[in-house]
Each structure stands twice: as structure tokens, then as C-alpha cells.
Amino acid sequence: MALLASLTLAALGGCAEGPGAAGAASTPSSARAGESVADFLHRTLPKGSGGTVLAARGGHLVHCGGFGTADRRSGTPASCRTVYDVMSITKQFTAAAILKLEALGRLRVSDRISRFLGPVPADKREITVEQLLTHTSGLVESVGDDYDPVSRAQLVRTALASKLRAEPGAAFHYSNTGYSLLAAIVEEASGERYEPFLARHLFAPAGMRRTGYVLPRWPRRLVAVEYDSKGRDRGRPFDHPWAADGPYWNLRGNGGMLSTAQDMFRWHRALSTDKVLPARARHRLFAPRVRVPGSEGSYAYGWNVRDTPEGPLVWHDGGNGWSLALLARARRDGVLVYWVSNHAYQQGEWNLEDRAEELTLGIADRVRAEGG
């Protein structure tokens, strides 16, 4: 599930907006001089929250560490090795898979979805692969609960029978369903299952051995337990109803991917080279395509994009009601901020969604300060 939090993430690139944001995005104040990312997190993160934070600049890792616990029952602390559901950050993997297939000559983003999904109703006949990528297909946000036992065929059939929210290409309407259809297109165009295709063409070249739905076979103890706003144990991601090969299709392709902070750093580095995508494809991945209503940013292919005086900023977040994650990359100077929490909300006390801007910008400030 996507959160698309209303963060003024333009400030991460140096163009702050909103109350108090200007100071946060400028050169770190003397009061912060010499403060490390770890010290900033210690005084900023609310007591009782849990998760992992990674910060880097280019290929240089500045900070990677956990806060709170990954599993309260066992007392397991969160760490850089903890495995989390990255939620809607999954969409950037799906988008990259589509561009990989285009680079391999298996499809074009201008193709109509009928090329891959069979007979399509008249009102959806003009929908293209690119419109799914940019949330401009007009499709509904979802066609059921993430954990409904829905097969690929059922997902495609239900999505194609749903009522459009807008004419294809007319407007931005965030659609998890659209990204599940993209996962189905990955399978049709490649002749492989969705996760194995990503594992072979994206994750393996990037050195990401701890990212996937089921293929990495993580020790259970390394996967974070998620906690709701009342502190109740919601289990690990795969403790919810899943198929044998991963989440059911209301979630597949749009969310539910499991990963570690270390692998997200590897993903960041791979997107700065030709390891997973050639330069032209990477440029297209991040190119702004459509304005996101209610913001000054745009959506690219699986990424939000914002131009700033410091250069383009690309980011995406994800949330499922109890966990929260955000990945932001400043493309000019290579600053990376990634944080994920398995307990992001505490009823009546704190909400990391409300602190996401302060957290993200504060980390970025200290990364830049370290580099002078």
C-alpha cells in the first residue's frame, strides 16, 4: 500500500517549504555542528518506535543502524541486517523491470496493455504500459484487500471489469492495481514469474541477496515483527495470508517486497551505474512525467520527482497502517536517505508520518555536513 505522504521533500535538495523548513534544509546550524546521524536520531526518534536507518553519499556509507526492537517477544534489536516489508517502494522494482524488458526488446512502454493481458474492454482499450507506470490509466486504487487470496487471472479480470475513475491518460490517480497489472505484464513479456525475473535481472546484478518475496529464504529471526498503533503484534509480513510464491495479486508488484537496509544501499549504487539498467533507461526511470495533484512534484516511473536548486530529488514512501518506509535520493550529489519502521504509530503519543520530513531532512543535513 502506498502512503504518498505530504512531505516537503523538496527541502532535501535544498529548496525548503513550509513552517520551519528553511532552517532544516540550509547549511547545518552551529548548534548542529559536528552532530552525527546517530546522535541526531537518538534525540529525534520517539521512545518505543523501532526500525532501521541508512544514510550515504554516493558509494560512501555514512550510517546504517537500528533503533528499538525487531521482535519484542524475543528482545531482538533492530539492526542494519533486519528484513522489513518495504511496501510501496516495491513499485520502483516493478518499474525497473519494465524498463529492463524494454531494453531487452520484449516490450515498449507505449504498448497497449491488450498486447499482454488479452481481450480488454472498450473503455480500457487505450490504456498503455506507460499509463500504468505513471498512475494515469484511470484505474481504481485497489480492487480488494492486500491479503485476499486472489490469483493473477482473478486480479486481471477484476481490474479490467472495474469502473474507471478517469479517461486513460487524463489525470493522475494513484493505483496499486495498475502496478499489479504491470507485474502480470512482466510475466507475460518475459515468460518468467515476477519474482524470479527481478531476482535474475535486477537483484543479482546489484548484489542484492536479501531482497524478494520468498526466494531469499531469510531466517525467520531476521524478519521484523510489525506493531500497530496500540502496540499489538501484527506478525511478520508472510504471517498474513500469502500464496506459496509470495503475496497474493492485490499486493504483488505494488508492494510487499522484503529487503534490508544493506540491500537498499546496493540498489542505490546500482542505479548510479549500468549494472541493472543502461544509462538511457535510468534517465527515463527518473524523468518526470505527470504532475502529482496537491504537490509541486511529479511522478516518473515508480518514483516521485522534484526539481530543486540542488538538482533533481527522487523518492518514494510506503505504509500499511503500522509500518512506514521512505527512500530518497538526491541525484546530483548522491545523498541517500532510507529509513523504515516496524512500529511507526503510537496512539495518542507519536506518529512517524508527522515526523517524516524532520527525520529525512535532518539525516540528509548531517550526511552533507560530513562531506563538507
Short mmCIF file of C-alpha atoms in Angstrom, two decimals:
data_model
loop_
_atom_site.label_atom_id
_atom_site.label_comp_id
_atom_site.label_asym_id
_atom_site.label_seq_id
_atom_site.Cartn_x
_atom_site.Cartn_y
_atom_site.Cartn_z
CA MET A 1 0.00 0.00 0.00
CA ALA A 2 1.25 3.49 -0.77
CA LEU A 3 1.36 6.31 1.65
CA LEU A 4 2.46 9.17 -0.64
CA ALA A 5 2.96 11.27 2.48
CA SER A 6 2.65 15.02 2.11
CA LEU A 7 6.30 15.66 2.89
CA THR A 8 8.01 18.81 1.68
CA LEU A 9 10.79 16.65 0.36
CA ALA A 10 11.90 19.41 -1.97
CA ALA A 11 13.82 20.60 1.06
CA LEU A 12 16.05 17.56 0.90
CA GLY A 13 17.53 19.07 -2.24
CA GLY A 14 17.90 22.50 -0.66
CA CYS A 15 14.60 24.20 -1.52
CA ALA A 16 12.60 24.18 1.67
CA GLU A 17 8.93 24.96 2.04
CA GLY A 18 6.52 25.03 4.95
CA PRO A 19 6.83 26.29 8.51
CA GLY A 20 10.34 25.91 9.87
CA ALA A 21 11.58 24.05 6.82
CA ALA A 22 14.02 26.69 5.59
CA GLY A 23 16.37 26.25 8.50
CA ALA A 24 16.26 22.48 8.24
CA ALA A 25 17.34 22.48 4.63
CA SER A 26 20.06 25.11 4.80
CA THR A 27 23.63 24.63 5.88
CA PRO A 28 23.53 22.94 9.29
CA SER A 29 23.45 25.48 12.11
CA SER A 30 26.23 25.87 14.62
CA ALA A 31 24.03 24.08 17.17
CA ARG A 32 24.28 21.02 14.98
CA ALA A 33 27.92 21.35 14.06
CA GLY A 34 29.65 18.01 14.37
CA GLU A 35 26.46 16.13 15.25
CA SER A 36 26.47 12.66 13.71
CA VAL A 37 23.50 10.93 12.13
CA ALA A 38 23.42 8.58 15.13
CA ASP A 39 23.30 11.46 17.62
CA PHE A 40 20.56 13.19 15.64
CA LEU A 41 18.49 10.01 15.57
CA HIS A 42 18.99 9.45 19.31
CA ARG A 43 17.40 12.80 20.14
CA THR A 44 14.77 12.77 17.39
CA LEU A 45 13.22 9.32 17.29
CA PRO A 46 10.36 8.75 19.76
CA LYS A 47 10.82 6.22 22.53
CA GLY A 48 9.14 2.93 21.66
CA SER A 49 9.48 3.17 17.89
CA GLY A 50 11.54 0.61 16.05
CA GLY A 51 13.30 0.37 12.72
CA THR A 52 16.47 0.93 10.75
CA VAL A 53 18.10 3.99 9.18
CA LEU A 54 20.67 4.11 6.39
CA ALA A 55 22.42 7.22 5.08
CA ALA A 56 25.02 7.50 2.35
CA ARG A 57 26.61 9.85 -0.13
CA GLY A 58 27.40 8.24 -3.45
CA GLY A 59 29.14 4.97 -2.71
CA HIS A 60 30.16 6.06 0.80
CA LEU A 61 28.07 4.64 3.62
CA VAL A 62 27.70 7.22 6.38
CA HIS A 63 25.35 5.41 8.77
CA CYS A 64 23.48 2.14 8.99
CA GLY A 65 21.89 1.02 12.22
CA GLY A 66 18.73 0.02 14.00
CA PHE A 67 16.64 1.63 16.71
CA GLY A 68 14.25 -0.16 19.04
CA THR A 69 13.43 -3.81 18.52
CA ALA A 70 12.69 -6.00 15.55
CA ASP A 71 10.89 -8.53 17.77
CA ARG A 72 9.81 -7.54 21.28
CA ARG A 73 8.95 -11.05 22.40
CA SER A 74 12.46 -12.33 21.79
CA GLY A 75 14.11 -8.99 22.56
CA THR A 76 15.83 -8.96 19.17
CA PRO A 77 17.15 -5.46 18.44
CA ALA A 78 16.60 -3.85 15.06
CA SER A 79 19.79 -3.66 13.01
CA CYS A 80 21.16 -2.98 9.56
CA ARG A 81 20.58 -6.67 8.76
CA THR A 82 16.91 -6.70 9.78
CA VAL A 83 14.49 -7.62 6.99
CA TYR A 84 11.44 -5.37 6.53
CA ASP A 85 8.48 -5.04 4.22
CA VAL A 86 9.39 -2.02 2.05
CA MET A 87 5.74 -1.65 1.00
CA SER A 88 5.20 0.70 -1.97
CA ILE A 89 8.91 1.19 -2.51
CA THR A 90 8.36 -2.12 -4.34
CA LYS A 91 6.96 -0.08 -7.23
CA GLN A 92 10.42 1.11 -8.26
CA PHE A 93 11.49 -2.52 -8.73
CA THR A 94 8.46 -3.20 -10.91
CA ALA A 95 9.12 -0.06 -12.96
CA ALA A 96 12.78 -1.03 -13.40
CA ALA A 97 11.70 -4.50 -14.55
CA ILE A 98 9.51 -2.94 -17.24
CA LEU A 99 12.40 -0.79 -18.50
CA LYS A 100 14.69 -3.82 -18.41
CA LEU A 101 12.23 -5.65 -20.63
CA GLU A 102 12.14 -2.67 -22.97
CA ALA A 103 15.95 -2.66 -23.12
CA LEU A 104 15.78 -6.38 -23.97
CA GLY A 105 13.33 -5.67 -26.80
CA ARG A 106 10.44 -7.53 -25.17
CA LEU A 107 8.05 -4.57 -24.98
CA ARG A 108 7.68 -0.82 -25.37
CA VAL A 109 6.13 1.39 -22.72
CA SER A 110 3.91 2.80 -25.48
CA ASP A 111 2.33 -0.65 -25.97
CA ARG A 112 -1.32 -1.02 -25.13
CA ILE A 113 -1.95 -3.41 -22.28
CA SER A 114 -4.13 -5.55 -24.56
CA ARG A 115 -0.90 -6.87 -26.11
CA PHE A 116 -0.17 -8.72 -22.86
CA LEU A 117 -3.45 -9.04 -20.98
CA GLY A 118 -5.71 -10.44 -23.66
CA PRO A 119 -9.13 -9.05 -24.61
CA VAL A 120 -9.62 -5.67 -22.92
CA PRO A 121 -13.00 -3.90 -22.50
CA ALA A 122 -13.61 -0.94 -24.78
CA ASP A 123 -13.21 1.68 -22.04
CA LYS A 124 -9.70 0.37 -21.24
CA ARG A 125 -8.54 -0.43 -24.75
CA GLU A 126 -6.35 2.67 -24.97
CA ILE A 127 -4.51 2.11 -21.68
CA THR A 128 -0.77 1.82 -22.23
CA VAL A 129 2.04 0.34 -20.17
CA GLU A 130 3.34 3.86 -19.54
CA GLN A 131 -0.01 4.95 -18.14
CA LEU A 132 0.18 2.12 -15.62
CA LEU A 133 3.69 3.25 -14.69
CA THR A 134 2.61 6.88 -14.15
CA HIS A 135 -0.78 6.23 -12.48
CA THR A 136 -2.62 7.84 -15.39
CA SER A 137 -4.51 4.74 -16.55
CA GLY A 138 -7.68 5.82 -14.75
CA LEU A 139 -7.83 2.51 -12.90
CA VAL A 140 -9.07 2.30 -9.32
CA GLU A 141 -6.64 2.41 -6.41
CA SER A 142 -7.36 -1.20 -5.45
CA VAL A 143 -9.85 -3.98 -6.10
CA GLY A 144 -9.73 -5.61 -2.68
CA ASP A 145 -7.70 -6.18 0.46
CA ASP A 146 -3.96 -6.81 0.16
CA TYR A 147 -4.33 -10.27 1.66
CA ASP A 148 -7.38 -11.51 -0.22
CA PRO A 149 -6.47 -14.86 -1.86
CA VAL A 150 -6.55 -13.51 -5.41
CA SER A 151 -4.77 -15.19 -8.32
CA ARG A 152 -3.21 -13.34 -11.23
CA ALA A 153 -6.09 -14.27 -13.51
CA GLN A 154 -8.62 -13.04 -10.94
CA LEU A 155 -6.73 -9.77 -10.44
CA VAL A 156 -6.59 -9.08 -14.17
CA ARG A 157 -10.23 -9.96 -14.68
CA THR A 158 -11.43 -7.82 -11.77
CA ALA A 159 -9.23 -4.86 -12.70
CA LEU A 160 -10.41 -4.88 -16.30
CA ALA A 161 -14.04 -5.07 -15.17
CA SER A 162 -13.71 -2.16 -12.71
CA LYS A 163 -15.13 1.29 -13.37
CA LEU A 164 -12.54 3.84 -14.44
CA ARG A 165 -12.01 6.95 -12.33
CA ALA A 166 -10.92 8.94 -15.38
CA GLU A 167 -10.29 8.52 -19.08
CA PRO A 168 -6.94 6.85 -19.73
CA GLY A 169 -4.20 9.47 -19.85
CA ALA A 170 -6.40 12.26 -18.49
CA ALA A 171 -5.33 12.53 -14.85
CA PHE A 172 -3.11 11.17 -12.09
CA HIS A 173 -4.91 8.70 -9.84
CA TYR A 174 -2.64 6.56 -7.69
CA SER A 175 -3.34 2.90 -8.46
CA ASN A 176 -1.87 -0.12 -6.71
CA THR A 177 -3.96 -2.19 -9.09
CA GLY A 178 -2.10 -0.68 -12.02
CA TYR A 179 1.23 -1.86 -10.62
CA SER A 180 -0.14 -5.37 -10.07
CA LEU A 181 -1.08 -5.38 -13.75
CA LEU A 182 2.49 -4.33 -14.53
CA ALA A 183 3.72 -7.39 -12.61
CA ALA A 184 1.44 -9.52 -14.78
CA ILE A 185 2.89 -7.83 -17.87
CA VAL A 186 6.42 -8.59 -16.65
CA GLU A 187 5.46 -12.25 -16.56
CA GLU A 188 3.80 -12.22 -19.97
CA ALA A 189 6.61 -10.33 -21.70
CA SER A 190 9.45 -12.30 -20.09
CA GLY A 191 7.97 -15.78 -19.88
CA GLU A 192 9.17 -15.86 -16.24
CA ARG A 193 7.46 -15.41 -12.91
CA TYR A 194 7.62 -11.91 -11.48
CA GLU A 195 9.99 -12.51 -8.56
CA PRO A 196 12.43 -14.78 -10.42
CA PHE A 197 12.66 -12.19 -13.22
CA LEU A 198 13.52 -9.44 -10.74
CA ALA A 199 15.96 -11.71 -8.93
CA ARG A 200 17.83 -12.59 -12.14
CA HIS A 201 17.82 -9.25 -13.95
CA LEU A 202 17.81 -6.68 -11.13
CA PHE A 203 18.71 -8.06 -7.73
CA ALA A 204 21.56 -10.43 -8.67
CA PRO A 205 23.46 -7.86 -10.79
CA ALA A 206 23.08 -5.32 -7.97
CA GLY A 207 24.37 -7.80 -5.39
CA MET A 208 21.03 -7.78 -3.54
CA ARG A 209 20.87 -11.23 -2.00
CA ARG A 210 18.36 -10.31 0.72
CA THR A 211 15.53 -8.85 -1.36
CA GLY A 212 12.44 -10.64 -2.63
CA TYR A 213 9.21 -12.29 -1.61
CA VAL A 214 10.26 -15.87 -0.87
CA LEU A 215 13.44 -16.65 -2.82
CA PRO A 216 15.99 -15.32 -0.29
CA ARG A 217 14.71 -17.74 2.41
CA TRP A 218 15.63 -15.48 5.32
CA PRO A 219 15.93 -16.93 8.80
CA ARG A 220 12.67 -16.02 10.50
CA ARG A 221 14.50 -14.30 13.35
CA LEU A 222 15.90 -11.69 10.94
CA VAL A 223 12.45 -10.55 9.72
CA ALA A 224 10.89 -7.72 11.72
CA VAL A 225 7.59 -8.18 13.52
CA GLU A 226 5.20 -5.29 12.81
CA TYR A 227 3.27 -3.48 15.55
CA ASP A 228 0.11 -1.40 15.25
CA SER A 229 -0.75 1.93 16.91
CA LYS A 230 -1.78 0.15 20.11
CA GLY A 231 1.47 -1.77 20.24
CA ARG A 232 -0.17 -5.04 19.25
CA ASP A 233 1.85 -7.68 17.43
CA ARG A 234 0.71 -7.90 13.77
CA GLY A 235 3.18 -10.63 12.91
CA ARG A 236 5.75 -10.74 10.17
CA PRO A 237 4.72 -9.88 6.60
CA PHE A 238 4.49 -13.51 5.50
CA ASP A 239 2.37 -14.39 8.56
CA HIS A 240 -0.55 -12.78 6.71
CA PRO A 241 -2.28 -14.85 4.03
CA TRP A 242 0.25 -15.36 1.23
CA ALA A 243 0.48 -17.74 -1.69
CA ALA A 244 3.35 -20.24 -1.76
CA ASP A 245 5.38 -17.91 -4.00
CA GLY A 246 4.66 -14.60 -2.28
CA PRO A 247 1.78 -12.23 -1.62
CA TYR A 248 -1.47 -12.63 -3.48
CA TRP A 249 -2.04 -10.44 -6.51
CA ASN A 250 -3.77 -7.47 -4.90
CA LEU A 251 -0.34 -6.77 -3.37
CA ARG A 252 2.08 -8.35 -5.82
CA GLY A 253 4.03 -5.86 -7.91
CA ASN A 254 2.79 -2.84 -5.99
CA GLY A 255 4.06 -3.72 -2.51
CA GLY A 256 5.08 -6.42 -0.09
CA MET A 257 8.72 -6.81 -1.13
CA LEU A 258 11.06 -7.70 1.74
CA SER A 259 14.55 -6.22 1.95
CA THR A 260 17.31 -4.96 4.20
CA ALA A 261 18.89 -1.53 4.51
CA GLN A 262 22.13 -3.00 3.18
CA ASP A 263 20.36 -4.15 0.03
CA MET A 264 18.67 -0.78 -0.40
CA PHE A 265 22.15 0.76 -0.39
CA ARG A 266 23.20 -1.73 -3.05
CA TRP A 267 20.13 -0.74 -5.07
CA HIS A 268 21.12 2.93 -4.77
CA ARG A 269 24.62 2.17 -6.04
CA ALA A 270 23.33 0.03 -8.88
CA LEU A 271 21.09 2.87 -10.07
CA SER A 272 24.21 5.02 -10.43
CA THR A 273 25.82 2.56 -12.85
CA ASP A 274 24.85 0.29 -15.74
CA LYS A 275 24.60 -2.78 -13.50
CA VAL A 276 20.83 -3.19 -13.81
CA LEU A 277 19.78 -0.65 -16.45
CA PRO A 278 21.63 1.17 -19.22
CA ALA A 279 22.05 4.92 -18.85
CA ARG A 280 19.18 5.79 -21.20
CA ALA A 281 16.78 3.56 -19.30
CA ARG A 282 17.86 5.03 -15.95
CA HIS A 283 17.29 8.53 -17.30
CA ARG A 284 13.79 7.52 -18.36
CA LEU A 285 13.12 5.89 -14.98
CA PHE A 286 13.58 9.22 -13.20
CA ALA A 287 12.22 11.63 -15.83
CA PRO A 288 9.13 13.49 -14.50
CA ARG A 289 6.02 12.53 -16.45
CA VAL A 290 2.89 13.83 -14.76
CA ARG A 291 2.18 16.39 -12.06
CA VAL A 292 1.01 14.92 -8.76
CA PRO A 293 -2.12 16.80 -7.59
CA GLY A 294 -1.66 18.76 -4.39
CA SER A 295 2.12 18.89 -4.69
CA GLU A 296 4.79 20.70 -6.66
CA GLY A 297 6.33 17.41 -7.69
CA SER A 298 5.75 14.93 -10.46
CA TYR A 299 5.60 11.18 -10.83
CA ALA A 300 8.09 9.33 -13.02
CA TYR A 301 8.18 5.54 -13.33
CA GLY A 302 7.77 4.25 -9.77
CA TRP A 303 9.37 7.38 -8.30
CA ASN A 304 8.23 10.83 -7.18
CA VAL A 305 10.43 13.58 -8.63
CA ARG A 306 11.07 17.15 -7.58
CA ASP A 307 13.38 19.73 -9.13
CA THR A 308 15.37 21.76 -6.61
CA PRO A 309 18.24 24.27 -6.83
CA GLU A 310 20.49 21.38 -5.81
CA GLY A 311 19.26 19.19 -8.65
CA PRO A 312 16.54 16.56 -9.00
CA LEU A 313 15.32 14.69 -5.94
CA VAL A 314 13.66 11.29 -6.40
CA TRP A 315 11.82 9.48 -3.63
CA HIS A 316 9.03 7.11 -2.70
CA ASP A 317 7.41 6.07 0.52
CA GLY A 318 5.22 3.24 1.66
CA GLY A 319 2.93 2.41 4.54
CA ASN A 320 0.46 -0.26 5.60
CA GLY A 321 -1.15 1.25 8.70
CA TRP A 322 1.51 0.14 11.15
CA SER A 323 4.84 0.22 9.31
CA LEU A 324 6.33 3.10 7.33
CA ALA A 325 9.31 3.50 4.99
CA LEU A 326 10.88 6.19 2.85
CA LEU A 327 13.71 6.17 0.31
CA ALA A 328 15.06 9.46 -1.07
CA ARG A 329 17.94 10.07 -3.46
CA ALA A 330 19.43 13.45 -4.42
CA ARG A 331 20.68 12.69 -7.90
CA ARG A 332 23.29 15.44 -8.21
CA ASP A 333 25.35 14.77 -5.09
CA GLY A 334 24.25 11.18 -4.46
CA VAL A 335 22.86 11.69 -0.96
CA LEU A 336 20.73 8.70 0.02
CA VAL A 337 18.34 8.57 2.96
CA TYR A 338 16.45 5.37 3.72
CA TRP A 339 14.52 4.64 6.85
CA VAL A 340 11.93 2.05 7.73
CA SER A 341 9.92 1.46 10.90
CA ASN A 342 8.06 -1.65 12.02
CA HIS A 343 6.23 0.43 14.65
CA ALA A 344 5.58 3.87 13.19
CA TYR A 345 2.48 4.91 15.13
CA GLN A 346 1.66 5.01 18.83
CA GLN A 347 -1.91 6.05 19.53
CA GLY A 348 -2.12 9.39 21.34
CA GLU A 349 1.66 9.72 21.62
CA TRP A 350 3.55 9.91 18.34
CA ASN A 351 3.31 9.30 14.62
CA LEU A 352 6.43 8.95 12.46
CA GLU A 353 4.44 10.08 9.44
CA ASP A 354 4.19 13.50 11.10
CA ARG A 355 7.94 13.47 11.76
CA ALA A 356 8.98 12.11 8.37
CA GLU A 357 10.12 15.45 6.99
CA GLU A 358 12.16 16.36 10.07
CA LEU A 359 13.70 12.92 10.12
CA THR A 360 14.57 12.77 6.43
CA LEU A 361 15.93 16.30 6.17
CA GLY A 362 17.86 16.04 9.41
CA ILE A 363 19.62 12.91 8.23
CA ALA A 364 20.44 14.50 4.87
CA ASP A 365 21.82 17.62 6.58
CA ARG A 366 24.26 15.57 8.58
CA VAL A 367 25.35 13.50 5.59
CA ARG A 368 26.14 16.68 3.69
CA ALA A 369 27.87 18.24 6.70
CA GLU A 370 30.17 15.24 6.99
CA GLY A 371 31.23 15.72 3.39
CA GLY A 372 31.99 19.39 3.98
#
